[in-house]
């Protein structure tokens, strides 16, 4: 059987077969979640329940049932999960339950497949579920199989269809623009349809992020309320659709955006959707975030449970104006800071069309002989000699019209025939659907690594989204373009990871234009935003922290903004720390502080990267932000407090901590201080029980408040 496989996680396995009997309850469950269905052979599959775990003896009392995965064209008149037009023109799909298969792969992972089939047209739909017991996370995707003798047309193909029955529904979405990523907005859903989507193709998350919270009955806080946190593992056009019907029931459809993407499915072909990932919490958004972060580190992010490198980027120091000698001098700055790696950014390539600005050279990935006469190999060697690693910037999916690559292969570019070319940042997008283009991109990385085996890091950028979009390779069948482009990207990354499984690669897309778990299985971190102003970054990183682990969120100290170096550093330390700054422009005290901060970060990073995150005070609710990370033993914690733009004589209450042992005593120690500075926080050096800290709290914002200042506290069990 030929498959159109959208999921690299899909695989075959030996399973024990359980044929459902009449009124058989099908469980997809974790430690604290039940997701329950009723399947009767030959009848409709129903969703009966999604929420906190129930006792099995309560299952028989579940009366609320909604068709679990609705096919278009039958009795249901609301938004369908799947729509098929058959060869005879019949636009309906009547899905009936066939059987269920389940396997407990290990003590933590259970896999379930629910088989559905149209009894007349023989189209099959398989609903896949993975339930992660300890992390309380469920992933789900759908296979649609054409068992007919002719092609069928597939225009809707949801990864999941969730049903809810509550008095009210509150949606938290995350949106923005370049340099304003992950703005958080909560609103009450009302009758009708609300859609969050992207039609951008590449850099798909520029305006809307593929994540959401959904609270039932009342708005959820960090610690209270019933909430679903969901996201899609797809690096392309997505759609989340929320529809309230006339009885106030809510259906939530998630998956690839069907916009301009109607598929013709041949006999025997299978269409597999990407995974929708979700968790449920009845104790607020904070627990939902911790569920996703634990799951992601273990299952969804490349080397998610491994350490990360600190780095110095040259961009602010040089932009594209540098030479070999200048770069080697900058290595000394990395050495002085004590970071692990030096990252060479844009501007190192091109000879016929040298990359001296953003108008030329993309696609011509040979070293600029004037800037780098001895090539990348020399820089790798010199960096190694100074005790640091070397990394490099690439934008492999793009091409400059003024480049040798474009001159040789104009047919490798996405662009409309008979129309003027449409540029963003003076560039076009390579057609990753074309196998020759996939080979070109893979060979770029492969040849660079073969020539420079000690190359230790890649920053993979993507600086434009799709407009005037047409694939010369697909010719007339353009409805496959958006999906096949994303699949082409995955194919390239799969080849790279097969040969270089642990090479750290940061995912960048003009900032946070690609932030999803479809890509993060191939990348170790992502770049949240080109906006590195630390006050703005408090909000941006706060938003990402709802759905992604800290060690994936790259956060650099730069010169953007007028805040103190300490404030900029403290904000960057709440993520994966790096620097993009002129080290030779630092004062001796600033350099001493930064070197000490890097050492301090390396000591604290296991707690920051792998600890449980508690968001204590939101910058959306007060003129400050407070959060803390607690290690798995609950013996150590790190608290970050950021005072933002304050009113005169503003007074803040104490902050109640979370995640500690009530009976243990904890020492409070202010850290990350400027040279010669004494601890200013009044709690420094004091000893409290966990019970006191969680019920009374700490004074992390003392009476003499100063705007745009920060405090970092270590909390250590005695």
JSON list of C-alpha atoms in Angstrom, two decimals, residues 88-197:
[
{"chain": "A", "resi": 88, "resn": "UNK", "atom": "CA", "xyz": [-19.14, 9.12, -8.69]},
{"chain": "A", "resi": 89, "resn": "UNK", "atom": "CA", "xyz": [-19.45, 12.64, -7.25]},
{"chain": "A", "resi": 90, "resn": "UNK", "atom": "CA", "xyz": [-21.04, 11.59, -3.94]},
{"chain": "A", "resi": 91, "resn": "UNK", "atom": "CA", "xyz": [-19.77, 14.11, -1.34]},
{"chain": "A", "resi": 92, "resn": "UNK", "atom": "CA", "xyz": [-20.53, 12.11, 1.81]},
{"chain": "A", "resi": 93, "resn": "UNK", "atom": "CA", "xyz": [-18.73, 9.87, 4.28]},
{"chain": "A", "resi": 94, "resn": "UNK", "atom": "CA", "xyz": [-20.63, 7.64, 6.69]},
{"chain": "A", "resi": 95, "resn": "UNK", "atom": "CA", "xyz": [-18.09, 6.37, 9.22]},
{"chain": "A", "resi": 96, "resn": "UNK", "atom": "CA", "xyz": [-18.95, 3.26, 11.25]},
{"chain": "A", "resi": 97, "resn": "UNK", "atom": "CA", "xyz": [-16.97, 1.63, 14.03]},
{"chain": "A", "resi": 98, "resn": "UNK", "atom": "CA", "xyz": [-15.12, -1.57, 13.05]},
{"chain": "A", "resi": 99, "resn": "UNK", "atom": "CA", "xyz": [-12.70, -2.46, 15.85]},
{"chain": "A", "resi": 100, "resn": "UNK", "atom": "CA", "xyz": [-10.11, -1.13, 18.26]},
{"chain": "A", "resi": 101, "resn": "UNK", "atom": "CA", "xyz": [-6.52, -2.23, 18.75]},
{"chain": "A", "resi": 102, "resn": "UNK", "atom": "CA", "xyz": [-4.40, -1.34, 21.72]},
{"chain": "A", "resi": 103, "resn": "UNK", "atom": "CA", "xyz": [-0.89, -2.06, 22.94]},
{"chain": "A", "resi": 104, "resn": "UNK", "atom": "CA", "xyz": [0.93, -1.04, 26.08]},
{"chain": "A", "resi": 105, "resn": "UNK", "atom": "CA", "xyz": [4.36, -0.40, 24.56]},
{"chain": "A", "resi": 106, "resn": "UNK", "atom": "CA", "xyz": [5.95, 0.16, 27.99]},
{"chain": "A", "resi": 107, "resn": "UNK", "atom": "CA", "xyz": [4.92, 1.26, 31.47]},
{"chain": "A", "resi": 108, "resn": "UNK", "atom": "CA", "xyz": [4.47, 4.85, 30.26]},
{"chain": "A", "resi": 109, "resn": "UNK", "atom": "CA", "xyz": [3.19, 4.60, 26.69]},
{"chain": "A", "resi": 110, "resn": "UNK", "atom": "CA", "xyz": [-0.04, 3.04, 25.43]},
{"chain": "A", "resi": 111, "resn": "UNK", "atom": "CA", "xyz": [-1.02, 3.12, 21.76]},
{"chain": "A", "resi": 112, "resn": "UNK", "atom": "CA", "xyz": [-4.58, 2.81, 20.54]},
{"chain": "A", "resi": 113, "resn": "UNK", "atom": "CA", "xyz": [-6.08, 2.65, 17.05]},
{"chain": "A", "resi": 114, "resn": "UNK", "atom": "CA", "xyz": [-9.81, 2.99, 16.44]},
{"chain": "A", "resi": 115, "resn": "UNK", "atom": "CA", "xyz": [-10.83, 1.71, 13.00]},
{"chain": "A", "resi": 116, "resn": "UNK", "atom": "CA", "xyz": [-13.75, 3.32, 11.15]},
{"chain": "A", "resi": 117, "resn": "UNK", "atom": "CA", "xyz": [-15.13, 2.50, 7.70]},
{"chain": "A", "resi": 118, "resn": "UNK", "atom": "CA", "xyz": [-17.79, 3.66, 5.28]},
{"chain": "A", "resi": 119, "resn": "UNK", "atom": "CA", "xyz": [-19.82, 0.48, 4.61]},
{"chain": "A", "resi": 120, "resn": "UNK", "atom": "CA", "xyz": [-20.80, 1.57, 1.10]},
{"chain": "A", "resi": 121, "resn": "UNK", "atom": "CA", "xyz": [-17.76, 3.35, -0.32]},
{"chain": "A", "resi": 122, "resn": "UNK", "atom": "CA", "xyz": [-15.11, 1.43, 1.67]},
{"chain": "A", "resi": 123, "resn": "UNK", "atom": "CA", "xyz": [-13.09, 4.54, 2.58]},
{"chain": "A", "resi": 124, "resn": "UNK", "atom": "CA", "xyz": [-11.37, 3.85, 5.90]},
{"chain": "A", "resi": 125, "resn": "UNK", "atom": "CA", "xyz": [-10.41, 6.24, 8.67]},
{"chain": "A", "resi": 126, "resn": "UNK", "atom": "CA", "xyz": [-8.10, 5.15, 11.48]},
{"chain": "A", "resi": 127, "resn": "UNK", "atom": "CA", "xyz": [-7.89, 7.29, 14.62]},
{"chain": "A", "resi": 128, "resn": "UNK", "atom": "CA", "xyz": [-4.49, 6.93, 16.31]},
{"chain": "A", "resi": 129, "resn": "UNK", "atom": "CA", "xyz": [-3.73, 7.81, 19.93]},
{"chain": "A", "resi": 130, "resn": "UNK", "atom": "CA", "xyz": [-0.63, 7.69, 22.09]},
{"chain": "A", "resi": 131, "resn": "UNK", "atom": "CA", "xyz": [-1.16, 8.23, 25.79]},
{"chain": "A", "resi": 132, "resn": "UNK", "atom": "CA", "xyz": [1.82, 9.09, 27.99]},
{"chain": "A", "resi": 133, "resn": "UNK", "atom": "CA", "xyz": [0.87, 8.02, 31.49]},
{"chain": "A", "resi": 134, "resn": "UNK", "atom": "CA", "xyz": [3.33, 9.94, 33.67]},
{"chain": "A", "resi": 135, "resn": "UNK", "atom": "CA", "xyz": [3.31, 13.17, 31.64]},
{"chain": "A", "resi": 136, "resn": "UNK", "atom": "CA", "xyz": [-0.50, 13.26, 31.21]},
{"chain": "A", "resi": 137, "resn": "UNK", "atom": "CA", "xyz": [-0.11, 14.00, 27.51]},
{"chain": "A", "resi": 138, "resn": "UNK", "atom": "CA", "xyz": [-2.08, 12.50, 24.61]},
{"chain": "A", "resi": 139, "resn": "UNK", "atom": "CA", "xyz": [-1.10, 12.74, 20.96]},
{"chain": "A", "resi": 140, "resn": "UNK", "atom": "CA", "xyz": [-3.54, 11.90, 18.20]},
{"chain": "A", "resi": 141, "resn": "UNK", "atom": "CA", "xyz": [-3.55, 11.76, 14.42]},
{"chain": "A", "resi": 142, "resn": "UNK", "atom": "CA", "xyz": [-5.66, 10.32, 11.62]},
{"chain": "A", "resi": 143, "resn": "UNK", "atom": "CA", "xyz": [-5.09, 8.01, 8.66]},
{"chain": "A", "resi": 144, "resn": "UNK", "atom": "CA", "xyz": [-7.49, 8.20, 5.71]},
{"chain": "A", "resi": 145, "resn": "UNK", "atom": "CA", "xyz": [-7.24, 5.21, 3.37]},
{"chain": "A", "resi": 146, "resn": "UNK", "atom": "CA", "xyz": [-8.73, 4.96, -0.11]},
{"chain": "A", "resi": 147, "resn": "UNK", "atom": "CA", "xyz": [-9.95, 1.38, -0.54]},
{"chain": "A", "resi": 148, "resn": "UNK", "atom": "CA", "xyz": [-12.04, 2.28, -3.57]},
{"chain": "A", "resi": 149, "resn": "UNK", "atom": "CA", "xyz": [-11.20, 1.49, -7.20]},
{"chain": "A", "resi": 150, "resn": "UNK", "atom": "CA", "xyz": [-10.88, 5.13, -8.27]},
{"chain": "A", "resi": 151, "resn": "UNK", "atom": "CA", "xyz": [-9.40, 8.35, -6.95]},
{"chain": "A", "resi": 152, "resn": "UNK", "atom": "CA", "xyz": [-11.21, 10.19, -4.19]},
{"chain": "A", "resi": 153, "resn": "UNK", "atom": "CA", "xyz": [-10.95, 13.91, -3.43]},
{"chain": "A", "resi": 154, "resn": "UNK", "atom": "CA", "xyz": [-10.02, 14.82, 0.12]},
{"chain": "A", "resi": 155, "resn": "UNK", "atom": "CA", "xyz": [-10.68, 18.42, 1.20]},
{"chain": "A", "resi": 156, "resn": "UNK", "atom": "CA", "xyz": [-10.95, 18.24, 5.03]},
{"chain": "A", "resi": 157, "resn": "UNK", "atom": "CA", "xyz": [-8.71, 16.02, 7.16]},
{"chain": "A", "resi": 158, "resn": "UNK", "atom": "CA", "xyz": [-8.56, 16.96, 10.83]},
{"chain": "A", "resi": 159, "resn": "UNK", "atom": "CA", "xyz": [-5.92, 15.44, 13.07]},
{"chain": "A", "resi": 160, "resn": "UNK", "atom": "CA", "xyz": [-8.40, 15.49, 15.93]},
{"chain": "A", "resi": 161, "resn": "UNK", "atom": "CA", "xyz": [-11.96, 16.35, 16.81]},
{"chain": "A", "resi": 162, "resn": "UNK", "atom": "CA", "xyz": [-12.58, 17.12, 20.49]},
{"chain": "A", "resi": 163, "resn": "UNK", "atom": "CA", "xyz": [-16.04, 17.68, 22.00]},
{"chain": "A", "resi": 164, "resn": "UNK", "atom": "CA", "xyz": [-16.94, 19.64, 25.14]},
{"chain": "A", "resi": 165, "resn": "UNK", "atom": "CA", "xyz": [-20.17, 20.38, 26.99]},
{"chain": "A", "resi": 166, "resn": "UNK", "atom": "CA", "xyz": [-19.86, 23.28, 29.43]},
{"chain": "A", "resi": 167, "resn": "UNK", "atom": "CA", "xyz": [-21.63, 26.51, 30.32]},
{"chain": "A", "resi": 168, "resn": "UNK", "atom": "CA", "xyz": [-18.88, 28.73, 28.94]},
{"chain": "A", "resi": 169, "resn": "UNK", "atom": "CA", "xyz": [-15.61, 28.36, 27.03]},
{"chain": "A", "resi": 170, "resn": "UNK", "atom": "CA", "xyz": [-12.56, 30.63, 27.27]},
{"chain": "A", "resi": 171, "resn": "UNK", "atom": "CA", "xyz": [-9.88, 30.53, 24.60]},
{"chain": "A", "resi": 172, "resn": "UNK", "atom": "CA", "xyz": [-6.31, 31.77, 25.14]},
{"chain": "A", "resi": 173, "resn": "UNK", "atom": "CA", "xyz": [-4.52, 32.32, 21.85]},
{"chain": "A", "resi": 174, "resn": "UNK", "atom": "CA", "xyz": [-1.02, 33.56, 21.02]},
{"chain": "A", "resi": 175, "resn": "UNK", "atom": "CA", "xyz": [-0.49, 35.89, 18.10]},
{"chain": "A", "resi": 176, "resn": "UNK", "atom": "CA", "xyz": [1.63, 38.81, 16.90]},
{"chain": "A", "resi": 177, "resn": "UNK", "atom": "CA", "xyz": [4.05, 39.77, 14.15]},
{"chain": "A", "resi": 178, "resn": "UNK", "atom": "CA", "xyz": [7.77, 40.01, 13.53]},
{"chain": "A", "resi": 179, "resn": "UNK", "atom": "CA", "xyz": [9.40, 41.29, 16.75]},
{"chain": "A", "resi": 180, "resn": "UNK", "atom": "CA", "xyz": [6.06, 40.95, 18.58]},
{"chain": "A", "resi": 181, "resn": "UNK", "atom": "CA", "xyz": [5.67, 37.20, 18.82]},
{"chain": "A", "resi": 182, "resn": "UNK", "atom": "CA", "xyz": [3.45, 35.31, 21.28]},
{"chain": "A", "resi": 183, "resn": "UNK", "atom": "CA", "xyz": [1.17, 38.08, 22.50]},
{"chain": "A", "resi": 184, "resn": "UNK", "atom": "CA", "xyz": [-1.30, 36.38, 24.80]},
{"chain": "A", "resi": 185, "resn": "UNK", "atom": "CA", "xyz": [-5.03, 37.10, 24.41]},
{"chain": "A", "resi": 186, "resn": "UNK", "atom": "CA", "xyz": [-7.95, 35.45, 26.20]},
{"chain": "A", "resi": 187, "resn": "UNK", "atom": "CA", "xyz": [-11.58, 35.73, 25.09]},
{"chain": "A", "resi": 188, "resn": "UNK", "atom": "CA", "xyz": [-14.87, 33.95, 25.62]},
{"chain": "A", "resi": 189, "resn": "UNK", "atom": "CA", "xyz": [-16.08, 31.84, 22.72]},
{"chain": "A", "resi": 190, "resn": "UNK", "atom": "CA", "xyz": [-19.58, 32.58, 21.50]},
{"chain": "A", "resi": 191, "resn": "UNK", "atom": "CA", "xyz": [-22.00, 30.90, 19.11]},
{"chain": "A", "resi": 192, "resn": "UNK", "atom": "CA", "xyz": [-20.50, 30.29, 15.69]},
{"chain": "A", "resi": 193, "resn": "UNK", "atom": "CA", "xyz": [-16.97, 29.59, 14.53]},
{"chain": "A", "resi": 194, "resn": "UNK", "atom": "CA", "xyz": [-13.63, 30.96, 15.72]},
{"chain": "A", "resi": 195, "resn": "UNK", "atom": "CA", "xyz": [-10.59, 30.05, 13.59]},
{"chain": "A", "resi": 196, "resn": "UNK", "atom": "CA", "xyz": [-6.88, 30.41, 14.36]},
{"chain": "A", "resi": 197, "resn": "UNK", "atom": "CA", "xyz": [-4.88, 29.58, 11.26]}
]
